[in-house]
Amino acid sequence: MPYIDESPTMSPQLSARSQSGGGDSISPTPPEGLAPGVEAGKGLEMRKLVLSGFLASEEIYINQLEALLLPMKPLKATATTSQPVLTIQQIETIFYKIQDIYEIHKEFYDNLCPKVQQWDSQVTMGHLFQKLASQLGVYKAFVDNYKVALETAEKCSQSNNQFQKISEELKVKGPKDSKDSHTSVTMEALLYKPIDRVTRSTLVLHDLLKHTPVDHPDYPLLQDALRISQNFLSSINEDIDPRRTAVTTPKGETRQLVKDGFLVEVSEGSRKLRHVFLFTDVLLCAKLKKTSAGKHQQYDCKWYIPLADLVFPSPEESEASPHVHPFPDHELEDMKMKISALKSEIQKEKANKGQSRAIERLKKKMFENEFLLLLNSPTIPFRIHNRNGKSYLFLLSSDYERSEWREAIQKLQKKDLQAFVLSSVELQVLTGSCFKLRTVHNIPVTSNKDDDESPGLYGFLHVIVHSAKGFKQSAHLYCTLEVDSFGYFVSKAKTRVFRDTTEPKWDEEFEIELEGSQSLRILCYEKCYDKTKVNKDNNEIVDKIMGKGQIQLDPQTVETKNWHTDVIEMNGIKVEFSMKFTSRDMSLKRTPSKKQTGVFGVKISVVTKRERSKVPYIVRQCVEEVEKRGIEEVGIYRISGVATDIQALKAVFDANNKDILLMLSDMDINAIAGTLKLYFRELPEPLLTDRLYPAFMEGIALSDPAAKENCMMHLLRSLPDPNLITFLFLLEHLKRVAEKEPINKMSLHNLATVFGPTLLRPSEVESKAHLTSAADIWSHDVMAQVQVLLYYLQHPPISFAELKRNTLYFSTDV
C-alpha cells in the first residue's frame, strides 16, 4: 500500500502518522475562524488566490489522468484480436478506477472554474469540496490496488516491447496558457499522481478554512470535507509503500527501511552525529561521507547489528557509560543566544532586500551554532548491545525518541529473524541504498527549514491534563508534557502520581513557556518505586512508558481565547486534555492589583512596610519550604506546578490566611516554586525596577570586566532597600539550589533562565519601547535579562552592608 507523501510543504496539521509509521499521533481539529488580525475582506481575497492556484493544479491533474487513459482504449481494442498487447484482465488491473477518478475531477473542475472566474464575496463552493471528499472511496479502491497495478505494469513492460514503449513515454498536455504543448511522463509516475492529489486537496482545504470567516456558509462544509480527507489520509498512511522503502538482498529477499533519523552517538569519548537506519532485519549506523563538489553524497557505514543479535541491556545490567564531558549549560545558552541573534539579522537583511551573499553567510553561521547545539544538548542515554560483544551508546533529547526506537526494534524482533554476517559487497550495496531510501533528509535545524515554514509559537501554552482511560490493570500513573525548542524536546511539566488506578483523573493545569515551539508531546508513565532499578548511565530510577502521543501546535487552532479540548490516543490509552495559548506580550503584562490589601500585584515597598519586614512574607515562606523539601527535586523551578494549586496559594497569601503554613506543608513543591515565580512576575514593576532596566541592559553588555563590575554594583546600590534586600535574599537561595545540581539538574544558568525575565522584564509602559515581535523579545531582551541575573549568581557573595557602606546588618531571618 502506498504512503501518502506528507512533504515539508504540508501543513503540520496534516501529519497523520508518527515517525515510526505507527498510530501514536493525532491531528488536531481544524482551525476556528480567521487568524487573529485577518480582516474578512482580506480573508476573502486570500480565498480567491488559494482557489486560483488550486484550479490551475487541478487542470494539470486532469491532463495527467487523460494521458493515462489515452492508451487504454487502443489497448482494449487489441485485447480481443489475435495479437493482443495486454489481456483484458491486465488492462483492468493497471487502469483500475482511473476513469472514475477522471470523471469526478472533471465534474469538480467544470463546476469550480466559473465560480473562480466570476468571483465575488458571496460566492460559495464548500458543497463542491464536500462532494469531492465524499467520493474518496474511489481513491481507497485505487490505493488498495496500486501495488498490484504497478507490479502488473512492470511485468508487462518486461515481457512486451510494445507496451514498454507506451508506458515509458506518455504525453501530458500542458496548461492552456503554457508554451509547452506536451511533456513526456512515465506510466509509473502518472499512476502515483492520484495518491499525491489527496494530500494536495487536503492542504487546500486547510488553507481555505484559514481564510474563511466562521459565519460564512462555506465554513462548516469545508470543515466537514477536511475531516473526511484527514481521516482518509490517516487510514491509508498506516503502511508504507514497500516499493519506496525496500532494497533486495542477494538472496532475493526484500529488506525494507522501517525508520531512520539523526542520533548523537558517543564514540571514543566524544559525541558524533550519525544517521541511523532501521531495516526489517538490521540496524545500520552511518555517517555522510565528505564529497567533492558535483559528486553524489554517500554514506559510510560505521557499524551494523542484525536484529537477531541486538539486545537492550536493562538499566541495572548496563555498565557505566564512558565519561563524556557534559557541555556546560551556559555554553548551550550562549549558542541559543547566538542563534536567536542570527535569526534576527537574517530577517532584517531579508526585510531590507539585503545581498543574498550576506544572508547565506549568516545562514552558514546559524547552521554551525545549531549543529553544535544539536550535538551537545542531548543527555538521555539509549544503549544497544550486540549479543556477540560490543555495546553502543546514543544520547537523545527525549524519552519519547528513546521509546520510539526501542518499540520499532522490538516490534520487528517478534518476527522469526536469523543472525547473519554481511559480506563487504552486501554491506556496500546496503549502505549505498541508504541515500536513496532515507526519509529524513536534513539535520533537524531551523537553517534547513523553508522560509515559508512556521517559525513556531512564542508565549505561554496553558494545558489541562484531565484524565486517562484504557489501562488494563491498576498502576501508579502520571503524565509529563514536552515541547520542542531549538530543534530538540524539553520536559516542561509533570502531573502528580495517581496511585493504584486504571482511570486516573488529574485535572491539573500547567503553564508552559514556548520558545518557537511547534509540537506538544504527552507521555504517560507507570511510576516505579523499586530503588534497585537504577540506570547506571544517569543514576535515575527508570519509570515505564505506558503510552506517548504528539500534537502539532498549529497557530490557527491554538491562538484562540477559548480552551480547545482534545483526546490523544496512545497504545490503546486515551488521554483527555485541553489547551489555550497566550502570546508572550499578552501574558507578560505587569498589571497592578486593584486591591492593595493583598501581596500579588502590589509594590514590594508597600508590602514590606505593611508587614514591617525586610523581605515579603510570601518570599520567605516559599523559599523556606523549597529548601526544606524541594532542593533535591529534579527540575525545581523549571518544571511547572499545577496552575490550580498555584492560584489557591495565591488566594491564601493575598488573604493573609492563618492556614498558610499548614497549606504549604501539604502542597506539591512545584506549586510552591511556581507561586514564588508568579509573585515576582506579577509585581507592578520588576524587582530590579523599570527606571534602572535600560542601565542593566547597557551594563551587562560592557566588555571591560572592571567597568562591568563597577556598573553592576552601582546599579544594585541604586535599588530601593526592600527591592535590594529581597533580591540578595533570593540570590543566596538560588545559589543553594544550584549547589545540588548533581541531584536536581538545576545549574546557575538554568535558574538564571527561569528567573531572569521574571525579575527584570519591564512593565508594559516601559516594554513598548523595547519590543518589536514575539521572537525578538526572546532573541535580545530575554537573553540579556538572563545574563544580568547570571552575572550576580556567579558573583562572590554580595553583602547589603558593604554595598550601602553603612552598618545596616542583613541576615536571613528578616
PDB file of N, CA and C in Angstrom, residues 42-70:
ATOM      1  N   LYS A  42      -9.831  40.819   3.451  1.00  0.00           N
ATOM      2  CA  LYS A  42      -8.530  40.276   3.075  1.00  0.00           C
ATOM      3  C   LYS A  42      -8.600  38.750   3.026  1.00  0.00           C
ATOM      4  N   GLY A  43      -9.368  38.169   3.977  1.00  0.00           N
ATOM      5  CA  GLY A  43      -9.531  36.725   4.013  1.00  0.00           C
ATOM      6  C   GLY A  43     -10.187  36.206   2.742  1.00  0.00           C
ATOM      7  N   LEU A  44     -11.221  36.923   2.276  1.00  0.00           N
ATOM      8  CA  LEU A  44     -11.934  36.510   1.058  1.00  0.00           C
ATOM      9  C   LEU A  44     -11.040  36.645  -0.175  1.00  0.00           C
ATOM     10  N   GLU A  45     -10.204  37.667  -0.177  1.00  0.00           N
ATOM     11  CA  GLU A  45      -9.263  37.842  -1.288  1.00  0.00           C
ATOM     12  C   GLU A  45      -8.257  36.688  -1.291  1.00  0.00           C
ATOM     13  N   MET A  46      -7.825  36.284  -0.084  1.00  0.00           N
ATOM     14  CA  MET A  46      -6.901  35.155   0.026  1.00  0.00           C
ATOM     15  C   MET A  46      -7.561  33.864  -0.451  1.00  0.00           C
ATOM     16  N   ARG A  47      -8.863  33.723  -0.177  1.00  0.00           N
ATOM     17  CA  ARG A  47      -9.600  32.540  -0.647  1.00  0.00           C
ATOM     18  C   ARG A  47      -9.518  32.446  -2.168  1.00  0.00           C
ATOM     19  N   LYS A  48      -9.696  33.600  -2.824  1.00  0.00           N
ATOM     20  CA  LYS A  48      -9.660  33.606  -4.294  1.00  0.00           C
ATOM     21  C   LYS A  48      -8.277  33.176  -4.785  1.00  0.00           C
ATOM     22  N   LEU A  49      -7.220  33.689  -4.125  1.00  0.00           N
ATOM     23  CA  LEU A  49      -5.851  33.339  -4.526  1.00  0.00           C
ATOM     24  C   LEU A  49      -5.593  31.845  -4.332  1.00  0.00           C
ATOM     25  N   VAL A  50      -6.052  31.313  -3.194  1.00  0.00           N
ATOM     26  CA  VAL A  50      -5.874  29.879  -2.904  1.00  0.00           C
ATOM     27  C   VAL A  50      -6.597  29.049  -3.964  1.00  0.00           C
ATOM     28  N   LEU A  51      -7.838  29.438  -4.260  1.00  0.00           N
ATOM     29  CA  LEU A  51      -8.649  28.689  -5.228  1.00  0.00           C
ATOM     30  C   LEU A  51      -8.075  28.775  -6.640  1.00  0.00           C
ATOM     31  N   SER A  52      -7.569  29.955  -7.026  1.00  0.00           N
ATOM     32  CA  SER A  52      -6.999  30.115  -8.373  1.00  0.00           C
ATOM     33  C   SER A  52      -5.811  29.189  -8.554  1.00  0.00           C
ATOM     34  N   GLY A  53      -4.943  29.139  -7.512  1.00  0.00           N
ATOM     35  CA  GLY A  53      -3.777  28.254  -7.575  1.00  0.00           C
ATOM     36  C   GLY A  53      -4.193  26.792  -7.661  1.00  0.00           C
ATOM     37  N   PHE A  54      -5.224  26.433  -6.874  1.00  0.00           N
ATOM     38  CA  PHE A  54      -5.686  25.051  -6.859  1.00  0.00           C
ATOM     39  C   PHE A  54      -6.317  24.664  -8.195  1.00  0.00           C
ATOM     40  N   LEU A  55      -7.057  25.597  -8.767  1.00  0.00           N
ATOM     41  CA  LEU A  55      -7.717  25.354 -10.055  1.00  0.00           C
ATOM     42  C   LEU A  55      -6.676  25.068 -11.140  1.00  0.00           C
ATOM     43  N   ALA A  56      -5.588  25.842 -11.123  1.00  0.00           N
ATOM     44  CA  ALA A  56      -4.516  25.636 -12.111  1.00  0.00           C
ATOM     45  C   ALA A  56      -3.910  24.246 -11.943  1.00  0.00           C
ATOM     46  N   SER A  57      -3.683  23.825 -10.686  1.00  0.00           N
ATOM     47  CA  SER A  57      -3.092  22.496 -10.465  1.00  0.00           C
ATOM     48  C   SER A  57      -4.098  21.390 -10.795  1.00  0.00           C
ATOM     49  N   GLU A  58      -5.394  21.678 -10.611  1.00  0.00           N
ATOM     50  CA  GLU A  58      -6.447  20.708 -10.940  1.00  0.00           C
ATOM     51  C   GLU A  58      -6.483  20.456 -12.456  1.00  0.00           C
ATOM     52  N   GLU A  59      -6.246  21.524 -13.217  1.00  0.00           N
ATOM     53  CA  GLU A  59      -6.211  21.384 -14.689  1.00  0.00           C
ATOM     54  C   GLU A  59      -5.064  20.463 -15.099  1.00  0.00           C
ATOM     55  N   ILE A  60      -3.894  20.663 -14.463  1.00  0.00           N
ATOM     56  CA  ILE A  60      -2.726  19.812 -14.772  1.00  0.00           C
ATOM     57  C   ILE A  60      -3.040  18.360 -14.417  1.00  0.00           C
ATOM     58  N   TYR A  61      -3.690  18.163 -13.253  1.00  0.00           N
ATOM     59  CA  TYR A  61      -4.012  16.807 -12.789  1.00  0.00           C
ATOM     60  C   TYR A  61      -4.961  16.114 -13.773  1.00  0.00           C
ATOM     61  N   ILE A  62      -5.971  16.837 -14.260  1.00  0.00           N
ATOM     62  CA  ILE A  62      -6.930  16.251 -15.224  1.00  0.00           C
ATOM     63  C   ILE A  62      -6.197  15.867 -16.511  1.00  0.00           C
ATOM     64  N   ASN A  63      -5.254  16.720 -16.941  1.00  0.00           N
ATOM     65  CA  ASN A  63      -4.460  16.398 -18.139  1.00  0.00           C
ATOM     66  C   ASN A  63      -3.626  15.138 -17.927  1.00  0.00           C
ATOM     67  N   GLN A  64      -3.126  14.958 -16.710  1.00  0.00           N
ATOM     68  CA  GLN A  64      -2.326  13.757 -16.398  1.00  0.00           C
ATOM     69  C   GLN A  64      -3.201  12.500 -16.442  1.00  0.00           C
ATOM     70  N   LEU A  65      -4.423  12.619 -15.893  1.00  0.00           N
ATOM     71  CA  LEU A  65      -5.343  11.474 -15.929  1.00  0.00           C
ATOM     72  C   LEU A  65      -5.738  11.140 -17.365  1.00  0.00           C
ATOM     73  N   GLU A  66      -5.943  12.191 -18.177  1.00  0.00           N
ATOM     74  CA  GLU A  66      -6.282  11.978 -19.604  1.00  0.00           C
ATOM     75  C   GLU A  66      -5.156  11.223 -20.311  1.00  0.00           C
ATOM     76  N   ALA A  67      -3.904  11.635 -20.021  1.00  0.00           N
ATOM     77  CA  ALA A  67      -2.730  10.992 -20.643  1.00  0.00           C
ATOM     78  C   ALA A  67      -2.665   9.516 -20.266  1.00  0.00           C
ATOM     79  N   LEU A  68      -3.064   9.204 -19.044  1.00  0.00           N
ATOM     80  CA  LEU A  68      -3.064   7.827 -18.564  1.00  0.00           C
ATOM     81  C   LEU A  68      -4.148   7.001 -19.252  1.00  0.00           C
ATOM     82  N   LEU A  69      -5.282   7.664 -19.488  1.00  0.00           N
ATOM     83  CA  LEU A  69      -6.419   6.956 -20.105  1.00  0.00           C
ATOM     84  C   LEU A  69      -6.250   6.785 -21.616  1.00  0.00           C
ATOM     85  N   LEU A  70      -5.418   7.661 -22.218  1.00  0.00           N
ATOM     86  CA  LEU A  70      -5.295   7.673 -23.684  1.00  0.00           C
ATOM     87  C   LEU A  70      -4.945   6.310 -24.291  1.00  0.00           C
TER      88      LEU A  70
END
